[in-house]
């Protein structure tokens, strides 16, 4: 029997566990929380993520839960266009509520996946002659392949790739979904889709489903993300929301209306962090197979290009592909190395693009802002086009 342990039951971990199980692997999925918790906001899935879901065999119901997200261009806080929306061209992303995507991933796990909650991995056994294993101080979990999908603070990565450290990206982000029954009414009930860029601040919004549609529920509404330079705020959510309303008070409509309709319980604050440098590899052969890094454990990056979850799904699809026909031993070790060869160059490319965009978005100072705004019409479309093309072009390995 081929066995795998997946550490972490987030989007990437669930996708990897389900993909391996459908390939005939017996999977133990370890989650540190007392249950597999749903997300509270939403995710943007670019075409690469959709292809990954298709490869994993769990994209059939995506159309029912996803909303197409056409290009929106970029505006200044006063509403003036910095970059006009494009018409046609590269396939564009969809937005989906995290709850809905998690439900689809959990439904696809099947009976070959055993979920163990309340397990915090504290030890890693990666000796050449032993089967790969992780432990929580009470129980040791052995398998042919161990998948580290335990996020940016991954205990497995810290053991296997200690050269990669977690650093601040210099900003914080707030996310929320305003359910339709509280969402502000807009002229003509036009769907909200837009991005606005200021001095160290950014606001992105998108309609999640359609108001009044048959499938509308508390999971539908208006999803927004606000980014501000600086450290996360220690105040309670109500105070954080008051600060956001003040920071964005002079920005064009409907940003003020969206923040006014948001309640403190809607708000999810996130310190934006990243890995520097990236791990030297994403696969570590050992024993009857080895260890692989997946998702934020492998390539945590700022959210500016919306590729974090997308790359995690790419990782899961690639892992499922390279392990599909292998048996434990030298074949599994070779597959672990193949996974690393396929994934690390891809991650390096996307992280480099994200860091370039991060520098553009975090411009501060009057003169620097004028120069950025003057150049943005040329720089941003080229950079975003490069990122969109790379996202659209990715395909799972045969």
Coordinates of C-alpha atoms in Angstrom, one line a residue:
X1 CA 0.0 0.0 0.0
X2 CA 1.3 3.5 -0.9
X3 CA 0.9 5.9 2.0
X4 CA 1.2 9.7 2.4
X5 CA 0.9 12.1 5.3
X6 CA -0.3 15.6 4.5
X7 CA 0.4 18.2 7.2
X8 CA -2.1 21.0 7.1
X9 CA -5.7 21.0 5.9
X10 CA -5.9 24.4 4.1
X11 CA -6.7 24.7 0.5
X12 CA -3.4 23.3 -0.7
X13 CA -3.4 20.4 1.8
X14 CA -7.0 19.4 1.0
X15 CA -6.3 19.5 -2.7
X16 CA -3.1 17.4 -2.3
X17 CA -4.8 14.9 -0.1
X18 CA -7.7 14.4 -2.5
X19 CA -5.5 14.2 -5.5
X20 CA -3.3 11.6 -4.0
X21 CA -6.2 9.6 -2.7
X22 CA -7.8 9.5 -6.2
X23 CA -4.4 8.2 -7.5
X24 CA -4.6 5.2 -5.1
X25 CA -2.6 6.5 -2.2
X26 CA -3.8 6.0 1.4
X27 CA -3.6 9.5 3.0
X28 CA -3.5 10.7 6.6
X29 CA -4.4 14.4 6.8
X30 CA -3.1 16.2 9.9
X31 CA -4.7 19.5 11.1
X32 CA -3.5 21.4 14.1
X33 CA -7.0 22.9 14.8
X34 CA -9.7 20.9 16.5
X35 CA -11.6 20.8 13.1
X36 CA -11.1 21.7 9.5
X37 CA -12.1 25.3 9.6
X38 CA -13.7 27.1 6.6
X39 CA -12.4 30.3 5.3
X40 CA -14.2 33.5 6.1
X41 CA -13.6 35.5 3.0
X42 CA -12.9 34.7 -0.7
X43 CA -10.2 33.8 -3.2
X44 CA -9.4 34.8 -6.7
X45 CA -8.6 31.9 -8.9
X46 CA -6.6 32.6 -12.1
X47 CA -6.8 30.2 -15.1
X48 CA -3.8 28.2 -13.7
X49 CA -5.7 27.4 -10.6
X50 CA -8.8 26.4 -12.6
X51 CA -6.6 24.1 -14.7
X52 CA -5.1 22.6 -11.5
X53 CA -8.6 21.9 -10.2
X54 CA -9.6 20.3 -13.5
X55 CA -6.4 18.1 -13.3
X56 CA -7.4 17.1 -9.8
X57 CA -10.9 16.1 -11.0
X58 CA -12.7 18.6 -8.7
X59 CA -13.6 21.4 -11.1
X60 CA -17.0 20.1 -12.3
X61 CA -19.0 22.2 -9.8
X62 CA -16.8 25.3 -10.1
X63 CA -19.1 27.2 -12.4
X64 CA -21.9 27.0 -9.7
X65 CA -19.7 28.7 -7.0
X66 CA -17.4 31.0 -9.0
X67 CA -18.0 34.4 -10.4
X68 CA -16.1 35.6 -13.5
X69 CA -13.9 38.6 -12.8
X70 CA -13.3 40.7 -15.9
X71 CA -10.4 43.1 -16.1
X72 CA -11.0 46.3 -14.1
X73 CA -8.0 48.5 -14.7
X74 CA -6.5 50.7 -12.0
X75 CA -7.7 54.0 -10.7
X76 CA -6.4 56.8 -8.4
X77 CA -8.2 57.5 -5.1
X78 CA -10.0 60.4 -6.9
X79 CA -11.4 58.0 -9.5
X80 CA -9.1 59.0 -12.4
X81 CA -7.9 56.1 -14.5
X82 CA -4.3 55.2 -14.2
X83 CA -4.7 52.0 -16.3
X84 CA -7.7 51.6 -18.5
X85 CA -9.4 48.1 -18.5
X86 CA -8.4 45.8 -21.2
X87 CA -10.9 44.3 -23.6
X88 CA -10.5 40.7 -24.7
X89 CA -7.1 39.0 -24.6
X90 CA -5.9 36.7 -21.9
X91 CA -8.3 34.5 -19.9
X92 CA -9.2 36.3 -16.7
X93 CA -9.8 35.0 -13.2
X94 CA -12.9 34.0 -11.1
X95 CA -13.7 34.8 -7.5
X96 CA -15.0 32.1 -5.2
X97 CA -16.0 32.1 -1.5
X98 CA -13.4 30.2 0.6
X99 CA -16.3 28.2 2.2
X100 CA -17.5 27.0 -1.2
X101 CA -14.1 26.0 -2.4
X102 CA -13.3 24.1 0.8
X103 CA -16.6 22.3 0.6
X104 CA -15.7 21.1 -2.9
X105 CA -12.3 20.0 -1.8
X106 CA -13.6 18.1 1.3
X107 CA -16.3 16.5 -0.8
X108 CA -13.6 15.2 -3.1
X109 CA -11.4 13.5 -0.4
X110 CA -13.1 10.1 -0.6
X111 CA -12.7 7.2 1.8
X112 CA -8.9 6.9 1.3
X113 CA -8.3 10.0 3.5
X114 CA -8.2 9.9 7.3
X115 CA -8.4 13.3 8.9
X116 CA -6.7 13.7 12.3
X117 CA -7.4 17.0 14.0
X118 CA -5.7 18.6 17.0
X119 CA -2.3 17.5 15.8
X120 CA 0.6 20.0 15.9
X121 CA 3.7 18.7 14.2
X122 CA 6.8 19.3 16.3
X123 CA 9.3 16.8 15.0
X124 CA 10.5 15.6 11.6
X125 CA 12.4 12.4 10.9
X126 CA 14.2 12.7 7.6
X127 CA 17.0 10.1 7.9
X128 CA 18.2 8.5 4.6
X129 CA 17.5 5.0 5.7
X130 CA 14.2 5.6 7.6
X131 CA 10.7 6.0 6.3
X132 CA 9.7 9.7 6.3
X133 CA 7.8 10.7 9.5
X134 CA 6.5 13.6 11.6
X135 CA 5.4 13.6 15.2
X136 CA 3.5 15.7 17.7
X137 CA 5.3 14.5 20.8
X138 CA 2.8 11.7 21.4
X139 CA 2.3 10.0 18.1
X140 CA 4.7 9.4 15.1
X141 CA 3.1 9.4 11.7
X142 CA 5.1 7.4 9.1
X143 CA 4.5 7.3 5.4
X144 CA 6.2 6.9 2.0
X145 CA 5.7 10.6 1.2
X146 CA 5.1 13.5 3.7
X147 CA 3.6 16.6 2.2
X148 CA 4.3 19.8 4.2
X149 CA 1.3 22.0 3.5
X150 CA 1.4 23.6 7.0
X151 CA 1.7 27.3 5.9
X152 CA 4.3 30.0 6.1
X153 CA 5.4 28.9 9.7
X154 CA 5.8 25.3 8.5
X155 CA 7.6 23.2 11.1
X156 CA 8.5 20.7 8.4
X157 CA 10.2 23.4 6.3
X158 CA 12.1 24.8 9.2
X159 CA 13.7 21.3 9.6
X160 CA 14.4 20.6 5.9
X161 CA 15.2 24.1 4.6
X162 CA 16.4 26.3 7.6
X163 CA 18.0 28.8 5.2
X164 CA 14.5 30.1 4.3
X165 CA 13.1 32.5 6.8
X166 CA 9.9 34.4 7.3
X167 CA 10.1 38.2 6.9
X168 CA 7.5 41.0 6.8
X169 CA 6.5 42.4 3.4
X170 CA 6.0 45.8 5.0
X171 CA 2.2 45.9 4.8
X172 CA -0.9 44.5 6.3
X173 CA -4.2 43.5 4.6
X174 CA -7.8 43.4 5.6
X175 CA -10.4 41.3 3.9
X176 CA -14.2 41.0 4.2
X177 CA -17.3 39.7 2.5
X178 CA -20.4 41.9 2.8
X179 CA -23.4 39.6 2.4
X180 CA -25.9 40.7 -0.2
X181 CA -28.6 41.5 2.4
X182 CA -26.2 44.2 3.9
X183 CA -24.5 45.2 0.7
X184 CA -25.1 48.8 -0.4
X185 CA -27.3 49.5 -3.4
X186 CA -25.4 50.9 -6.3
X187 CA -26.7 52.9 -9.3
X188 CA -28.2 50.4 -11.7
X189 CA -27.1 47.7 -9.4
X190 CA -23.9 47.5 -11.4
X191 CA -21.5 44.6 -10.2
X192 CA -18.6 45.9 -8.1
X193 CA -15.3 45.2 -9.8
X194 CA -12.4 47.6 -9.3
X195 CA -8.9 48.3 -8.1
X196 CA -7.7 51.6 -6.7
X197 CA -4.1 52.5 -5.8
X198 CA -2.9 55.3 -3.5
X199 CA 0.3 56.2 -1.6
X200 CA 1.0 52.9 0.2
X201 CA -2.7 52.0 0.1
X202 CA -4.7 49.8 -2.2
X203 CA -8.4 48.8 -2.4
X204 CA -9.8 45.9 -4.5
X205 CA -13.4 44.9 -4.7
X206 CA -15.4 42.2 -6.6
X207 CA -19.0 41.0 -6.6
X208 CA -19.3 37.4 -5.3
X209 CA -22.3 36.0 -7.2
X210 CA -25.2 38.2 -8.3
X211 CA -27.5 40.0 -6.0
X212 CA -30.9 38.4 -5.9
X213 CA -29.9 35.3 -8.0
X214 CA -31.3 31.9 -7.1
X215 CA -28.0 30.8 -5.6
X216 CA -27.5 34.0 -3.5
X217 CA -26.9 33.3 0.2
X218 CA -24.8 34.6 3.0
X219 CA -21.8 33.3 1.0
X220 CA -22.6 35.7 -1.8
X221 CA -22.0 39.5 -1.6
X222 CA -19.2 41.9 -2.2
X223 CA -15.7 40.8 -1.5
X224 CA -13.0 43.5 -0.8
X225 CA -9.3 43.6 0.2
X226 CA -7.7 46.7 1.6
X227 CA -3.9 46.9 1.9
X228 CA -1.9 49.5 3.9
X229 CA 1.8 50.0 4.4
X230 CA 3.0 49.3 7.9
X231 CA 2.5 46.7 10.6
X232 CA -0.8 45.0 11.5
X233 CA -3.0 46.9 14.0
X234 CA -3.3 45.5 17.5
X235 CA -6.7 47.2 18.2
X236 CA -10.0 45.3 18.3
X237 CA -11.8 44.8 14.9
X238 CA -14.2 47.6 15.6
X239 CA -11.3 50.0 16.0
X240 CA -9.5 48.6 12.9
X241 CA -12.6 49.1 10.9
X242 CA -12.9 52.7 12.1
X243 CA -9.3 53.3 11.0
X244 CA -10.0 51.8 7.5
X245 CA -13.0 54.1 7.1
X246 CA -10.8 57.1 8.0
X247 CA -7.9 56.1 5.8
X248 CA -10.2 55.6 2.8
X249 CA -12.7 58.3 3.5
X250 CA -11.8 60.5 0.6
X251 CA -11.5 57.7 -2.0
X252 CA -14.0 57.5 -4.9
X253 CA -17.3 55.7 -4.6
X254 CA -18.3 53.0 -3.7
X255 CA -15.3 52.4 -1.4
X256 CA -16.8 54.5 1.4
X257 CA -20.2 52.8 1.0
X258 CA -18.5 49.3 1.2
X259 CA -16.7 50.1 4.3
X260 CA -19.8 51.6 5.9
X261 CA -21.7 48.4 5.2
X262 CA -18.9 46.3 6.7
X263 CA -19.3 45.1 10.3
X264 CA -16.4 44.3 12.7
X265 CA -17.2 40.6 12.6
X266 CA -16.7 40.6 8.8
X267 CA -13.1 41.8 9.1
X268 CA -10.1 39.5 8.7
X269 CA -6.7 41.1 9.3
X270 CA -3.6 39.5 7.9
X271 CA 0.0 40.5 8.4
X272 CA 1.6 40.2 4.9
X273 CA 4.7 38.0 5.2
X274 CA 6.9 36.1 2.8
X275 CA 9.9 33.7 2.6
X276 CA 13.3 35.0 1.9
X277 CA 15.2 33.3 0.4
X278 CA 12.9 30.6 -1.1
X279 CA 13.9 27.1 0.0
X280 CA 16.7 25.6 -2.1
X281 CA 14.4 22.8 -3.2
X282 CA 10.8 21.6 -2.8
X283 CA 11.5 17.9 -2.7
X284 CA 13.7 16.0 -0.2
X285 CA 14.2 12.3 -1.0
X286 CA 14.3 10.0 2.1
X287 CA 13.6 6.4 2.9
X288 CA 10.8 5.0 0.8
X289 CA 10.0 8.4 -0.8
X290 CA 10.6 11.7 0.9
X291 CA 9.2 15.1 1.8
X292 CA 7.7 17.8 -0.4
X293 CA 6.9 21.4 0.4
X294 CA 3.6 22.8 -0.9
X295 CA 1.8 26.1 -0.8
X296 CA 2.9 28.8 1.6
X297 CA 5.3 26.4 3.2
X298 CA 7.2 26.5 -0.1
X299 CA 6.7 29.9 -1.5
X300 CA 4.8 32.3 0.7
X301 CA 4.6 35.7 -1.0
X302 CA 2.6 39.0 -0.9
X303 CA -0.9 38.8 -2.3
X304 CA -0.5 41.6 -4.9
X305 CA -0.9 39.3 -7.9
X306 CA -3.4 36.9 -6.3
X307 CA -1.2 33.9 -7.0
X308 CA -0.7 32.3 -3.5
X309 CA -3.6 29.9 -3.5
X310 CA -3.2 29.4 -7.3
X311 CA 0.3 28.2 -6.9
X312 CA -0.8 25.9 -4.0
X313 CA -3.3 24.2 -6.3
X314 CA -0.6 24.0 -9.0
X315 CA 1.6 22.2 -6.5
X316 CA -1.1 19.8 -5.6
X317 CA -1.9 18.9 -9.2
X318 CA 1.8 18.5 -10.0
X319 CA 2.4 16.3 -7.0
X320 CA -0.6 14.1 -7.9
X321 CA 0.7 13.8 -11.4
X322 CA 4.3 12.8 -10.6
X323 CA 3.2 10.3 -7.9
X324 CA 0.3 8.7 -9.8
X325 CA 2.0 5.6 -11.1
X326 CA 5.1 5.3 -8.8
X327 CA 5.7 2.7 -6.1
X328 CA 7.6 3.3 -2.8
X329 CA 11.3 3.2 -3.0
X330 CA 13.6 4.6 -5.7
X331 CA 10.6 5.5 -7.9
X332 CA 9.0 7.6 -5.2
X333 CA 12.3 9.2 -4.4
X334 CA 12.7 10.1 -8.1
X335 CA 9.2 11.5 -8.2
X336 CA 10.0 13.7 -5.2
X337 CA 13.0 15.1 -7.0
X338 CA 10.9 15.6 -10.2
X339 CA 8.3 17.6 -8.2
X340 CA 11.1 19.9 -7.0
X341 CA 12.5 20.4 -10.5
X342 CA 9.0 21.3 -11.8
X343 CA 7.8 23.5 -9.0
X344 CA 10.8 25.6 -7.9
X345 CA 11.5 27.4 -11.1
X346 CA 7.8 28.2 -11.5
X347 CA 7.6 29.6 -8.0
X348 CA 10.8 31.7 -8.5
X349 CA 9.2 33.3 -11.6
X350 CA 5.9 34.1 -9.9
X351 CA 7.6 35.4 -6.7
X352 CA 9.9 37.6 -8.8
X353 CA 6.9 39.1 -10.6
X354 CA 5.1 39.6 -7.3
X355 CA 8.0 41.5 -5.7
X356 CA 8.2 43.8 -8.7
X357 CA 4.6 44.6 -8.4
X358 CA 5.0 45.0 -4.6
X359 CA 7.6 47.8 -5.3
X360 CA 5.2 49.5 -7.6
X361 CA 2.3 49.3 -5.1
X362 CA 4.2 50.5 -2.1
X363 CA 5.5 53.7 -3.6
X364 CA 5.5 56.5 -1.0
X365 CA 6.3 60.3 -1.3
X366 CA 4.9 63.0 -3.5
X367 CA 7.6 63.0 -6.2
X368 CA 7.9 59.2 -6.3
X369 CA 4.1 58.9 -6.6
X370 CA 4.0 61.3 -9.5
X371 CA 6.7 59.4 -11.3
X372 CA 4.9 56.1 -10.5
X373 CA 1.6 57.3 -11.8
X374 CA 3.1 58.7 -14.9
X375 CA 4.9 55.4 -15.6
X376 CA 2.1 53.1 -14.4
X377 CA 0.2 53.1 -17.7
X378 CA 3.3 51.5 -19.3
X379 CA 4.7 49.5 -16.4
X380 CA 1.6 47.9 -14.9
X381 CA 0.0 46.6 -18.0
X382 CA 3.3 45.0 -19.1
X383 CA 3.9 43.4 -15.7
X384 CA 0.3 42.4 -15.2
X385 CA 0.2 41.0 -18.8
X386 CA 3.3 39.0 -18.1
X387 CA 1.8 37.6 -14.9
X388 CA -1.5 36.9 -16.5
X389 CA 0.1 35.2 -19.5
X390 CA 2.3 33.0 -17.2
X391 CA -0.8 32.1 -15.2
X392 CA -2.9 31.3 -18.2
X393 CA -0.1 29.3 -19.9
X394 CA 0.6 26.9 -17.0
X395 CA -0.6 23.3 -17.6
X396 CA -0.3 20.3 -15.3
X397 CA 2.5 17.9 -16.3
X398 CA 1.4 14.9 -18.4

